mmCIF file of C-alpha atoms in Angstrom:
data_model
loop_
_atom_site.group_PDB
_atom_site.id
_atom_site.type_symbol
_atom_site.label_atom_id
_atom_site.label_comp_id
_atom_site.label_asym_id
_atom_site.label_seq_id
_atom_site.Cartn_x
_atom_site.Cartn_y
_atom_site.Cartn_z
ATOM 1 C CA MET A 1 97.177 92.754 110.440
ATOM 2 C CA LEU A 2 99.211 91.976 107.130
ATOM 3 C CA SER A 3 96.892 91.264 104.557
ATOM 4 C CA ASP A 4 97.633 89.794 100.989
ATOM 5 C CA GLU A 5 97.168 92.665 97.911
ATOM 6 C CA LEU A 6 96.395 91.192 94.583
ATOM 7 C CA PHE A 7 96.220 92.827 91.231
ATOM 8 C CA SER A 8 94.121 91.904 88.330
ATOM 9 C CA SER A 9 93.585 92.765 85.003
ATOM 10 C CA VAL A 10 90.680 92.368 82.060
ATOM 11 C CA CYS A 11 91.426 92.752 78.068
ATOM 12 C CA GLY A 12 88.727 92.655 75.725
ATOM 13 C CA PRO A 13 84.990 93.719 75.391
ATOM 14 C CA PRO A 14 82.735 93.366 78.556
ATOM 15 C CA ILE A 15 80.713 89.905 78.512
ATOM 16 C CA ALA A 16 77.255 91.429 79.513
ATOM 17 C CA ALA A 17 75.619 94.627 79.736
ATOM 18 C CA ASN A 18 76.143 95.059 83.650
ATOM 19 C CA THR A 19 76.250 98.819 84.335
ATOM 20 C CA ALA A 20 77.369 98.072 87.940
ATOM 21 C CA ILE A 21 80.729 97.483 86.403
ATOM 22 C CA SER A 22 82.834 100.481 85.099
ATOM 23 C CA LYS A 23 83.980 99.649 81.585
ATOM 24 C CA ASP A 24 86.746 101.795 81.721
ATOM 25 C CA VAL A 25 88.664 100.125 84.764
ATOM 26 C CA GLY A 26 91.230 97.518 83.423
ATOM 27 C CA ILE A 27 93.404 96.657 86.381
ATOM 28 C CA TYR A 28 91.841 96.218 89.855
ATOM 29 C CA ALA A 29 93.705 96.219 93.168
ATOM 30 C CA HIS A 30 91.857 93.942 95.602
ATOM 31 C CA THR A 31 92.453 92.579 99.373
ATOM 32 C CA LEU A 32 92.377 89.238 99.917
ATOM 33 C CA SER A 33 92.487 89.327 103.503
ATOM 34 C CA PRO A 34 91.055 89.181 106.004
ATOM 35 C CA THR A 35 87.788 90.171 103.506
ATOM 36 C CA TRP A 36 87.793 90.320 99.454
ATOM 37 C CA ALA A 37 87.491 93.976 98.570
ATOM 38 C CA VAL A 38 88.400 96.381 96.183
ATOM 39 C CA LYS A 39 91.439 98.386 97.290
ATOM 40 C CA SER A 40 91.825 100.933 94.495
ATOM 41 C CA SER A 41 91.487 100.369 90.339
ATOM 42 C CA PHE A 42 93.313 101.984 87.070
ATOM 43 C CA LYS A 43 92.053 102.958 84.258
ATOM 44 C CA LYS A 44 92.599 102.951 80.555
ATOM 45 C CA SER A 45 93.999 99.633 80.041
ATOM 46 C CA SER A 46 93.722 96.384 78.249
ATOM 47 C CA ALA A 47 96.528 94.120 79.309
ATOM 48 C CA PRO A 48 96.668 90.513 77.532
ATOM 49 C CA VAL A 49 98.405 87.346 79.491
ATOM 50 C CA HIS A 50 101.367 87.559 80.865
ATOM 51 C CA CYS A 51 101.309 91.450 80.629
ATOM 52 C CA LEU A 52 101.416 92.844 84.017
ATOM 53 C CA ALA A 53 104.007 93.275 86.465
ATOM 54 C CA ILE A 54 103.735 94.887 90.319
ATOM 55 C CA SER A 55 106.881 96.803 91.808
ATOM 56 C CA ASP A 56 106.591 98.242 95.387
ATOM 57 C CA SER A 57 105.829 102.008 93.800
ATOM 58 C CA HIS A 58 104.741 101.223 90.423
ATOM 59 C CA VAL A 59 102.081 99.156 88.307
ATOM 60 C CA PHE A 60 103.242 98.019 84.811
ATOM 61 C CA ALA A 61 101.202 96.771 81.644
ATOM 62 C CA ALA A 62 101.689 96.497 78.479
ATOM 63 C CA GLN A 63 98.580 96.758 76.248
ATOM 64 C CA ASP A 64 97.060 94.279 73.700
ATOM 65 C CA GLN A 65 98.244 94.286 70.105
ATOM 66 C CA LYS A 66 99.997 97.614 70.970
ATOM 67 C CA ALA A 67 103.818 98.664 71.295
ATOM 68 C CA HIS A 68 103.509 100.520 74.646
ATOM 69 C CA VAL A 69 103.385 100.239 78.247
ATOM 70 C CA HIS A 70 101.242 102.232 80.521
ATOM 71 C CA VAL A 71 103.010 102.952 84.076
ATOM 72 C CA TYR A 72 100.761 103.465 86.963
ATOM 73 C CA SER A 73 101.854 104.998 90.490
ATOM 74 C CA ARG A 74 100.625 102.698 93.328
ATOM 75 C CA ALA A 75 100.568 105.422 95.830
ATOM 76 C CA ARG A 76 98.934 108.243 93.917
ATOM 77 C CA GLY A 77 96.637 105.843 91.843
ATOM 78 C CA ASN A 78 96.534 107.424 88.830
ATOM 79 C CA GLN A 79 98.614 107.060 85.257
ATOM 80 C CA GLU A 80 102.418 108.158 85.626
ATOM 81 C CA ALA A 81 103.652 107.753 82.418
ATOM 82 C CA LEU A 82 102.440 106.050 78.474
ATOM 83 C CA VAL A 83 105.930 104.409 77.324
ATOM 84 C CA PRO A 84 106.095 103.682 73.471
ATOM 85 C CA PHE A 85 108.533 101.015 72.074
ATOM 86 C CA GLN A 86 109.234 99.952 68.353
ATOM 87 C CA GLU A 87 107.865 96.566 68.761
ATOM 88 C CA ARG A 88 104.579 95.342 69.828
ATOM 89 C CA ILE A 89 104.937 93.885 73.656
ATOM 90 C CA ARG A 90 103.833 90.082 73.725
ATOM 91 C CA CYS A 91 104.899 89.864 77.493
ATOM 92 C CA LEU A 92 106.784 91.303 80.253
ATOM 93 C CA ALA A 93 108.523 90.764 83.687
ATOM 94 C CA LEU A 94 110.002 92.670 86.634
ATOM 95 C CA ALA A 95 113.778 92.067 87.907
ATOM 96 C CA GLY A 96 114.213 94.781 90.487
ATOM 97 C CA ASP A 97 114.102 98.196 88.798
ATOM 98 C CA VAL A 98 114.584 96.462 85.386
ATOM 99 C CA LEU A 99 111.661 96.009 83.586
ATOM 100 C CA ILE A 100 112.123 93.017 81.086
ATOM 101 C CA LEU A 101 109.919 93.182 77.720
ATOM 102 C CA GLY A 102 109.358 89.986 75.093
ATOM 103 C CA THR A 103 108.048 91.291 71.867
ATOM 104 C CA ALA A 104 106.244 90.212 68.843
ATOM 105 C CA GLU A 105 109.590 89.853 66.903
ATOM 106 C CA GLY A 106 111.056 87.590 69.359
ATOM 107 C CA ARG A 107 113.221 90.279 70.686
ATOM 108 C CA LEU A 108 114.193 91.145 74.461
ATOM 109 C CA ILE A 109 114.159 94.895 75.825
ATOM 110 C CA LEU A 110 115.349 95.760 78.764
ATOM 111 C CA TRP A 111 114.353 98.789 80.850
ATOM 112 C CA GLU A 112 115.777 100.447 83.567
ATOM 113 C CA THR A 113 113.016 101.975 84.888
ATOM 114 C CA CYS A 114 115.418 104.404 87.347
ATOM 115 C CA THR A 115 117.623 105.707 84.682
ATOM 116 C CA GLY A 116 115.933 104.871 81.249
ATOM 117 C CA ARG A 117 118.915 102.784 80.279
ATOM 118 C CA GLN A 118 117.409 100.716 77.236
ATOM 119 C CA ILE A 119 118.987 97.341 76.125
ATOM 120 C CA THR A 120 117.861 95.717 73.141
ATOM 121 C CA THR A 121 118.542 92.195 71.731
ATOM 122 C CA PRO A 122 118.531 90.489 68.197
ATOM 123 C CA PRO A 123 115.678 88.403 67.473
ATOM 124 C CA CYS A 124 116.175 85.726 69.770
ATOM 125 C CA HIS A 125 113.619 83.583 68.826
ATOM 126 C CA VAL A 126 112.156 82.936 65.418
ATOM 127 C CA GLN A 127 108.723 83.605 66.563
ATOM 128 C CA ALA A 128 107.046 85.658 69.108
ATOM 129 C CA VAL A 129 108.015 85.884 73.121
ATOM 130 C CA SER A 130 105.085 84.247 74.620
ATOM 131 C CA CYS A 131 106.084 84.557 78.185
ATOM 132 C CA ILE A 132 109.103 85.574 80.609
ATOM 133 C CA ALA A 133 110.187 84.560 83.930
ATOM 134 C CA VAL A 134 113.075 86.072 86.050
ATOM 135 C CA SER A 135 115.337 85.149 88.683
ATOM 136 C CA PRO A 136 117.744 87.433 90.461
ATOM 137 C CA SER A 137 120.722 86.406 88.090
ATOM 138 C CA HIS A 138 118.669 84.697 84.899
ATOM 139 C CA VAL A 139 115.718 85.538 82.755
ATOM 140 C CA LEU A 140 113.959 82.721 80.920
ATOM 141 C CA SER A 141 112.247 83.585 77.449
ATOM 142 C CA ALA A 142 109.464 81.064 76.021
ATOM 143 C CA SER A 143 108.398 81.719 72.541
ATOM 144 C CA ASP A 144 105.705 80.515 69.916
ATOM 145 C CA ASP A 145 108.565 78.640 68.550
ATOM 146 C CA SER A 146 108.372 76.073 71.667
ATOM 147 C CA ASN A 147 111.949 77.200 72.800
ATOM 148 C CA VAL A 148 113.050 78.356 76.102
ATOM 149 C CA ASN A 149 116.176 80.771 76.476
ATOM 150 C CA VAL A 150 118.301 81.271 79.367
ATOM 151 C CA TRP A 151 120.056 84.114 79.760
ATOM 152 C CA SER A 152 122.395 85.379 82.620
ATOM 153 C CA LEU A 153 120.768 89.238 83.872
ATOM 154 C CA PRO A 154 124.147 90.544 84.904
ATOM 155 C CA ARG A 155 125.484 89.794 81.150
ATOM 156 C CA LEU A 156 122.635 91.450 79.732
ATOM 157 C CA LEU A 157 123.015 94.150 81.853
ATOM 158 C CA GLU A 158 126.937 94.778 81.275
ATOM 159 C CA ALA A 159 127.778 98.234 80.154
ATOM 160 C CA GLY A 160 130.233 97.919 77.040
ATOM 161 C CA GLN A 161 129.227 95.748 73.874
ATOM 162 C CA ASP A 162 127.100 93.146 73.227
ATOM 163 C CA ILE A 163 128.720 90.466 75.268
ATOM 164 C CA GLY A 164 125.416 89.110 76.927
ATOM 165 C CA HIS A 165 122.979 89.252 73.474
ATOM 166 C CA GLU A 166 123.055 85.767 72.951
ATOM 167 C CA PRO A 167 121.621 83.009 75.370
ATOM 168 C CA ASP A 168 123.522 80.794 77.640
ATOM 169 C CA ARG A 169 121.577 77.911 76.235
ATOM 170 C CA THR A 170 118.362 76.880 74.893
ATOM 171 C CA LEU A 171 115.754 74.392 76.249
ATOM 172 C CA SER A 172 114.441 72.732 73.262
ATOM 173 C CA ASN A 173 112.364 69.809 73.759
ATOM 174 C CA HIS A 174 108.889 70.919 73.333
ATOM 175 C CA ARG A 175 107.116 70.541 69.785
ATOM 176 C CA ALA A 176 104.604 73.290 69.978
ATOM 177 C CA ALA A 177 104.307 77.010 71.488
ATOM 178 C CA VAL A 178 105.393 77.324 75.080
ATOM 179 C CA ILE A 179 102.303 79.628 76.652
ATOM 180 C CA ASP A 180 103.572 79.543 80.397
ATOM 181 C CA LEU A 181 106.589 79.676 82.485
ATOM 182 C CA VAL A 182 107.380 79.539 85.858
ATOM 183 C CA LEU A 183 110.410 79.503 88.186
ATOM 184 C CA GLY A 184 111.407 77.700 91.660
ATOM 185 C CA PRO A 185 112.913 79.997 94.359
ATOM 186 C CA GLY A 186 116.206 78.290 94.311
ATOM 187 C CA SER A 187 119.391 79.539 92.681
ATOM 188 C CA ASN A 188 121.354 76.836 93.513
ATOM 189 C CA PRO A 189 122.820 75.245 89.992
ATOM 190 C CA GLU A 190 121.866 71.814 91.387
ATOM 191 C CA THR A 191 118.490 72.896 92.116
ATOM 192 C CA SER A 192 117.604 75.570 89.589
ATOM 193 C CA LEU A 193 113.675 74.450 88.607
ATOM 194 C CA CYS A 194 111.425 75.651 86.123
ATOM 195 C CA VAL A 195 108.481 74.248 84.272
ATOM 196 C CA SER A 196 107.299 75.046 80.867
ATOM 197 C CA ALA A 197 103.898 74.174 79.788
ATOM 198 C CA SER A 198 103.066 73.897 76.278
ATOM 199 C CA LYS A 199 100.366 73.321 73.684
ATOM 200 C CA ASP A 200 101.548 69.788 73.101
ATOM 201 C CA LYS A 201 99.706 68.867 76.256
ATOM 202 C CA THR A 202 102.600 68.492 78.433
ATOM 203 C CA CYS A 203 104.320 70.219 81.015
ATOM 204 C CA ILE A 204 108.603 69.747 81.563
ATOM 205 C CA LEU A 205 110.634 70.261 84.512
ATOM 206 C CA TRP A 206 113.957 71.615 83.746
ATOM 207 C CA ASN A 207 117.069 72.190 85.328
ATOM 208 C CA TYR A 208 117.498 75.705 83.661
ATOM 209 C CA GLN A 209 121.351 76.381 84.742
ATOM 210 C CA SER A 210 122.468 72.830 83.399
ATOM 211 C CA GLY A 211 119.636 72.433 80.629
ATOM 212 C CA GLN A 212 118.927 68.779 82.230
ATOM 213 C CA VAL A 213 115.105 67.805 81.475
ATOM 214 C CA LEU A 214 114.299 66.245 85.040
ATOM 215 C CA ARG A 215 110.696 65.143 84.252
ATOM 216 C CA THR A 216 107.849 65.386 81.880
ATOM 217 C CA LEU A 217 104.390 65.255 82.465
ATOM 218 C CA LEU A 218 101.736 64.728 79.745
ATOM 219 C CA PHE A 219 97.899 65.884 80.481
ATOM 220 C CA PRO A 220 94.763 64.964 78.745
ATOM 221 C CA THR A 221 94.127 68.680 77.168
ATOM 222 C CA ALA A 222 96.890 71.602 76.811
ATOM 223 C CA PRO A 223 97.709 73.400 79.940
ATOM 224 C CA LEU A 224 97.125 76.802 79.857
ATOM 225 C CA CYS A 225 98.555 78.233 83.104
ATOM 226 C CA ILE A 226 101.054 77.002 85.906
ATOM 227 C CA SER A 227 102.040 77.919 89.228
ATOM 228 C CA LEU A 228 104.666 76.742 91.581
ATOM 229 C CA ASP A 229 103.575 76.743 95.714
ATOM 230 C CA PRO A 230 106.188 79.079 97.495
ATOM 231 C CA CYS A 231 108.492 76.110 98.496
ATOM 232 C CA ALA A 232 108.540 74.609 94.895
ATOM 233 C CA ARG A 233 107.218 71.344 96.262
ATOM 234 C CA THR A 234 103.917 71.580 94.563
ATOM 235 C CA LEU A 235 102.940 72.277 90.570
ATOM 236 C CA TYR A 236 99.276 73.679 89.887
ATOM 237 C CA VAL A 237 98.214 73.188 86.050
ATOM 238 C CA SER A 238 95.058 74.721 84.495
ATOM 239 C CA SER A 239 94.054 73.018 81.514
ATOM 240 C CA GLU A 240 91.881 73.830 78.450
ATOM 241 C CA ASP A 241 89.330 71.778 79.681
ATOM 242 C CA ALA A 242 88.483 73.895 83.286
ATOM 243 C CA SER A 243 90.506 71.325 85.351
ATOM 244 C CA LEU A 244 92.387 71.988 88.168
ATOM 245 C CA TYR A 245 95.578 69.458 88.485
ATOM 246 C CA LEU A 246 97.914 69.252 91.533
ATOM 247 C CA VAL A 247 101.178 67.589 90.992
ATOM 248 C CA GLU A 248 103.130 66.805 94.251
ATOM 249 C CA LEU A 249 106.929 66.706 93.200
ATOM 250 C CA PHE A 250 107.920 65.252 96.174
ATOM 251 C CA GLY A 251 105.447 63.452 97.582
ATOM 252 C CA ASP A 252 105.298 59.430 98.780
ATOM 253 C CA LYS A 253 106.316 58.607 95.166
ATOM 254 C CA PRO A 254 109.140 61.939 94.300
ATOM 255 C CA LEU A 255 109.282 62.593 90.663
ATOM 256 C CA LEU A 256 112.310 64.492 91.448
ATOM 257 C CA GLY A 257 115.570 63.831 93.666
ATOM 258 C CA SER A 258 117.720 60.872 94.427
ATOM 259 C CA ARG A 259 114.499 59.501 95.696
ATOM 260 C CA SER A 260 112.508 58.963 92.360
ATOM 261 C CA ALA A 261 111.677 55.344 91.562
ATOM 262 C CA GLU A 262 111.573 55.958 87.602
ATOM 263 C CA LEU A 263 114.149 57.688 85.234
ATOM 264 C CA ALA A 264 113.703 61.108 84.308
ATOM 265 C CA SER A 265 113.204 60.164 80.682
ATOM 266 C CA ILE A 266 110.228 58.193 81.545
ATOM 267 C CA VAL A 267 106.748 60.487 80.460
ATOM 268 C CA MET A 268 104.399 60.575 83.401
ATOM 269 C CA GLN A 269 100.571 60.651 82.594
ATOM 270 C CA ILE A 270 98.347 62.892 85.021
ATOM 271 C CA ASN A 271 94.379 62.044 84.743
ATOM 272 C CA SER A 272 92.931 62.930 87.891
ATOM 273 C CA PRO A 273 92.482 66.815 88.733
ATOM 274 C CA LEU A 274 91.948 68.344 92.038
ATOM 275 C CA GLY A 275 88.535 69.986 90.691
ATOM 276 C CA VAL A 276 86.892 71.391 87.712
ATOM 277 C CA ALA A 277 85.565 74.853 87.591
ATOM 278 C CA ASP A 278 81.964 75.452 86.467
ATOM 279 C CA GLU A 279 80.636 75.196 82.837
ATOM 280 C CA ASP A 280 79.475 78.979 83.397
ATOM 281 C CA VAL A 281 83.482 79.926 84.408
ATOM 282 C CA GLY A 282 85.259 78.549 81.564
ATOM 283 C CA PRO A 283 89.164 77.680 81.584
ATOM 284 C CA ALA A 284 91.221 79.602 83.252
ATOM 285 C CA SER A 285 93.720 82.025 81.758
ATOM 286 C CA CYS A 286 95.974 82.643 84.478
ATOM 287 C CA MET A 287 96.818 81.687 88.086
ATOM 288 C CA THR A 288 98.536 82.268 90.790
ATOM 289 C CA VAL A 289 99.236 80.707 94.737
ATOM 290 C CA SER A 290 98.730 82.863 97.759
ATOM 291 C CA HIS A 291 101.932 83.772 99.975
ATOM 292 C CA GLY A 292 100.885 81.074 102.553
ATOM 293 C CA GLY A 293 100.377 78.530 99.754
ATOM 294 C CA THR A 294 97.290 77.699 101.390
ATOM 295 C CA SER A 295 94.925 78.952 98.327
ATOM 296 C CA ILE A 296 94.941 79.371 94.659
ATOM 297 C CA ILE A 297 93.439 82.481 92.963
ATOM 298 C CA THR A 298 92.681 81.491 89.083
ATOM 299 C CA GLY A 299 91.025 84.367 86.584
ATOM 300 C CA HIS A 300 88.804 82.906 83.767
ATOM 301 C CA VAL A 301 87.927 83.627 80.236
ATOM 302 C CA LYS A 302 84.294 84.677 81.383
ATOM 303 C CA GLY A 303 85.364 87.386 83.459
ATOM 304 C CA LYS A 304 85.254 85.351 87.056
ATOM 305 C CA ILE A 305 87.670 85.126 89.719
ATOM 306 C CA LEU A 306 87.898 82.188 91.789
ATOM 307 C CA LYS A 307 89.671 80.830 95.141
ATOM 308 C CA TRP A 308 90.383 77.682 95.486
ATOM 309 C CA ASN A 309 90.797 76.213 99.000
ATOM 310 C CA LEU A 310 93.824 73.660 99.891
ATOM 311 C CA VAL A 311 93.139 72.885 103.390
ATOM 312 C CA ASP A 312 89.732 71.486 102.489
ATOM 313 C CA ASN A 313 89.790 70.765 98.991
ATOM 314 C CA SER A 314 86.323 72.540 98.674
ATOM 315 C CA HIS A 315 84.273 73.709 95.853
ATOM 316 C CA PRO A 316 85.905 77.017 94.227
ATOM 317 C CA ALA A 317 84.343 79.742 95.876
ATOM 318 C CA GLU A 318 83.656 82.908 93.794
ATOM 319 C CA LEU A 319 85.784 86.215 94.518
ATOM 320 C CA ALA A 320 84.675 88.435 91.565
ATOM 321 C CA ASN A 321 83.124 89.298 88.419
ATOM 322 C CA LEU A 322 84.955 91.606 86.024
ATOM 323 C CA ASN A 323 82.590 90.927 82.954
ATOM 324 C CA ALA A 324 85.496 90.889 80.834
ATOM 325 C CA SER A 325 88.268 88.340 80.123
ATOM 326 C CA VAL A 326 90.481 87.863 83.445
ATOM 327 C CA THR A 327 94.141 88.247 82.233
ATOM 328 C CA ASN A 328 96.219 88.532 84.787
ATOM 329 C CA VAL A 329 95.862 87.474 89.135
ATOM 330 C CA VAL A 330 99.160 89.134 90.299
ATOM 331 C CA PHE A 331 100.397 89.194 94.463
ATOM 332 C CA ALA A 332 102.105 92.231 95.225
ATOM 333 C CA PRO A 333 105.396 91.806 97.109
ATOM 334 C CA PHE A 334 104.883 91.059 100.660
ATOM 335 C CA LEU A 335 108.252 91.097 102.194
ATOM 336 C CA SER A 336 110.282 93.414 99.719
ATOM 337 C CA GLU A 337 113.467 93.283 99.870
ATOM 338 C CA LYS A 338 115.279 96.287 101.693
ATOM 339 C CA LYS A 339 116.438 99.498 99.869
ATOM 340 C CA HIS A 340 118.179 102.426 100.837
ATOM 341 C CA THR A 341 116.835 104.578 97.988
ATOM 342 C CA GLN A 342 113.500 104.198 95.831
ATOM 343 C CA ALA A 343 112.823 106.379 92.521
ATOM 344 C CA VAL A 344 110.491 109.040 92.932
ATOM 345 C CA THR A 345 109.267 108.313 89.024
ATOM 346 C CA VAL A 346 110.238 106.303 86.496
ATOM 347 C CA VAL A 347 112.425 107.741 83.386
ATOM 348 C CA LYS A 348 111.421 106.790 80.095
ATOM 349 C CA PRO A 349 113.848 104.385 78.059
ATOM 350 C CA ASN A 350 116.236 105.941 75.697
ATOM 351 C CA GLN A 351 118.379 103.807 73.787
ATOM 352 C CA SER A 352 120.855 106.069 72.147
ATOM 353 C CA GLN A 353 121.939 108.406 75.050
ATOM 354 C CA ARG A 354 125.084 107.320 76.825
ATOM 355 C CA GLN A 355 124.667 109.327 80.233
ATOM 356 C CA TYR A 356 122.389 108.597 82.611
ATOM 357 C CA THR A 357 120.813 110.960 85.669
ATOM 358 C CA LEU A 358 119.444 108.932 88.232
ATOM 359 C CA THR A 359 116.869 110.681 90.474
ATOM 360 C CA THR A 360 116.353 108.890 93.801
ATOM 361 C CA GLN A 361 114.621 109.344 96.957
ATOM 362 C CA LEU A 362 116.826 108.265 100.445
ATOM 363 C CA GLU A 363 115.208 105.814 102.255
ATOM 364 C CA GLY A 364 115.475 106.125 106.332
ATOM 365 C CA ASP A 365 117.763 108.317 108.739
ATOM 366 C CA LEU A 366 121.223 109.102 107.119
ATOM 367 C CA ASP A 367 122.481 109.579 110.618
ATOM 368 C CA HIS A 368 124.565 106.531 112.292
ATOM 369 C CA ASP A 369 122.470 103.877 114.450
ATOM 370 C CA THR A 370 121.365 104.680 117.913
ATOM 371 C CA ARG A 371 122.829 102.745 120.650
ATOM 372 C CA PHE A 372 119.270 101.552 121.140
ATOM 373 C CA ASN A 373 118.594 100.450 117.818
ATOM 374 C CA GLN A 374 121.793 98.676 117.397
ATOM 375 C CA MET A 375 120.603 96.548 120.450
ATOM 376 C CA LEU A 376 117.234 96.268 119.053
ATOM 377 C CA SER A 377 118.486 94.671 115.729
ATOM 378 C CA ALA A 378 121.191 92.677 117.255
ATOM 379 C CA ASN A 379 120.538 89.202 117.854
ATOM 380 C CA GLY A 380 120.244 88.781 121.982
ATOM 381 C CA PHE A 381 122.703 90.696 124.370
ATOM 382 C CA SER A 382 125.957 91.599 122.608
ATOM 383 C CA SER A 383 129.356 91.309 124.343
ATOM 384 C CA GLU A 384 129.863 94.751 124.385
ATOM 385 C CA THR A 385 126.501 95.443 126.296
ATOM 386 C CA ILE A 386 126.984 92.290 128.557
ATOM 387 C CA ALA A 387 130.007 93.855 129.325
ATOM 388 C CA GLN A 388 129.125 97.366 130.110
ATOM 389 C CA ALA A 389 126.493 96.059 132.337
ATOM 390 C CA LEU A 390 128.571 94.122 134.459
ATOM 391 C CA ALA A 391 130.973 97.188 134.803
ATOM 392 C CA SER A 392 128.125 99.207 136.215
ATOM 393 C CA PHE A 393 126.892 96.523 138.218
ATOM 394 C CA ALA A 394 130.459 96.262 139.782
ATOM 395 C CA ALA A 395 130.725 99.796 140.138
ATOM 396 C CA SER A 396 127.011 100.227 141.857
ATOM 397 C CA GLY A 397 128.095 97.079 144.227
ATOM 398 C CA GLY A 398 131.571 98.757 145.441
ATOM 399 C CA SER A 399 130.096 102.437 146.148
ATOM 400 C CA SER A 400 127.106 100.771 148.506
ATOM 401 C CA SER A 401 129.553 99.330 150.490
#
């Protein structure tokens, strides 16, 4: 049975003198289904919000108020490397084998973990980069300066001159720091959806490839973390007053698209929350939606992880108490992209080097597929298989007569 694997991180001192919870553990790997349990843990880490990324083989965690990243091996369950950088890391995100980091000086650092190649942009924001979101072809960086920059990922990675070291466009409708940023799954230029949340109490829905504002949502208090469901049809927002809001983008009164009854310039006030967390839990600092879209997992400043069931809209259930501020909850990749190679270990970045060595492990059999494997992977029966079967049937019939 397939199970959802959830990673969580904590940052800061213990909340209570609870000896049952290890003070040295900073990252936990949990199984969400069929039952909640701690699968493994990683020590000596203190990752703030937006500073945890998960790949098929590794865990990357930027450290609080420091200029280095801890790299953990998921297979071996230990720390594989400590990678230093020249500036403090405020956030990070993973795009394939490229780890993208936002610094306190407003720069982006791209690190190819399989070769060690490092690319550093000039200060693209006038203040620190607060969060990063990635798609297969774009990088979006948000900042305390209230702006969101849209970058072409292939241009950033292009070898040679610094052709990609300027953003394609800047999204600048917010009036305060941007504190969270999410992307929809679509890559079509006409449906490229992203949502930014700001301390100005608004969430703005954008087409990030055109720079068009699709909708502005206003909340009673500032949103702290946001998430989209897997189909990007519903937006979930957790705010400073511990409320959780559900905003349907394509419901009976669509907010987006040609069926929308109002102009995109009209600000929509959101007042009715889906639910409110208990007072002893505190506001959520991080949030994620399950792969099936039926539940929401929130991590809270008072150490608890809650599960909100969207099927029956019941009161949130407490999954764990980690006795420190929960800063990240991230699901591990569920259906990973098929790769023919896998890097055995990460290679530390080197910005001055111009030649790189790739050490990788080949996945699968190098021989050609057998006839059975070809038949197994085909949709139905191929014409070649049917022709061989008919020829065999005709030959057997002729010999018997």
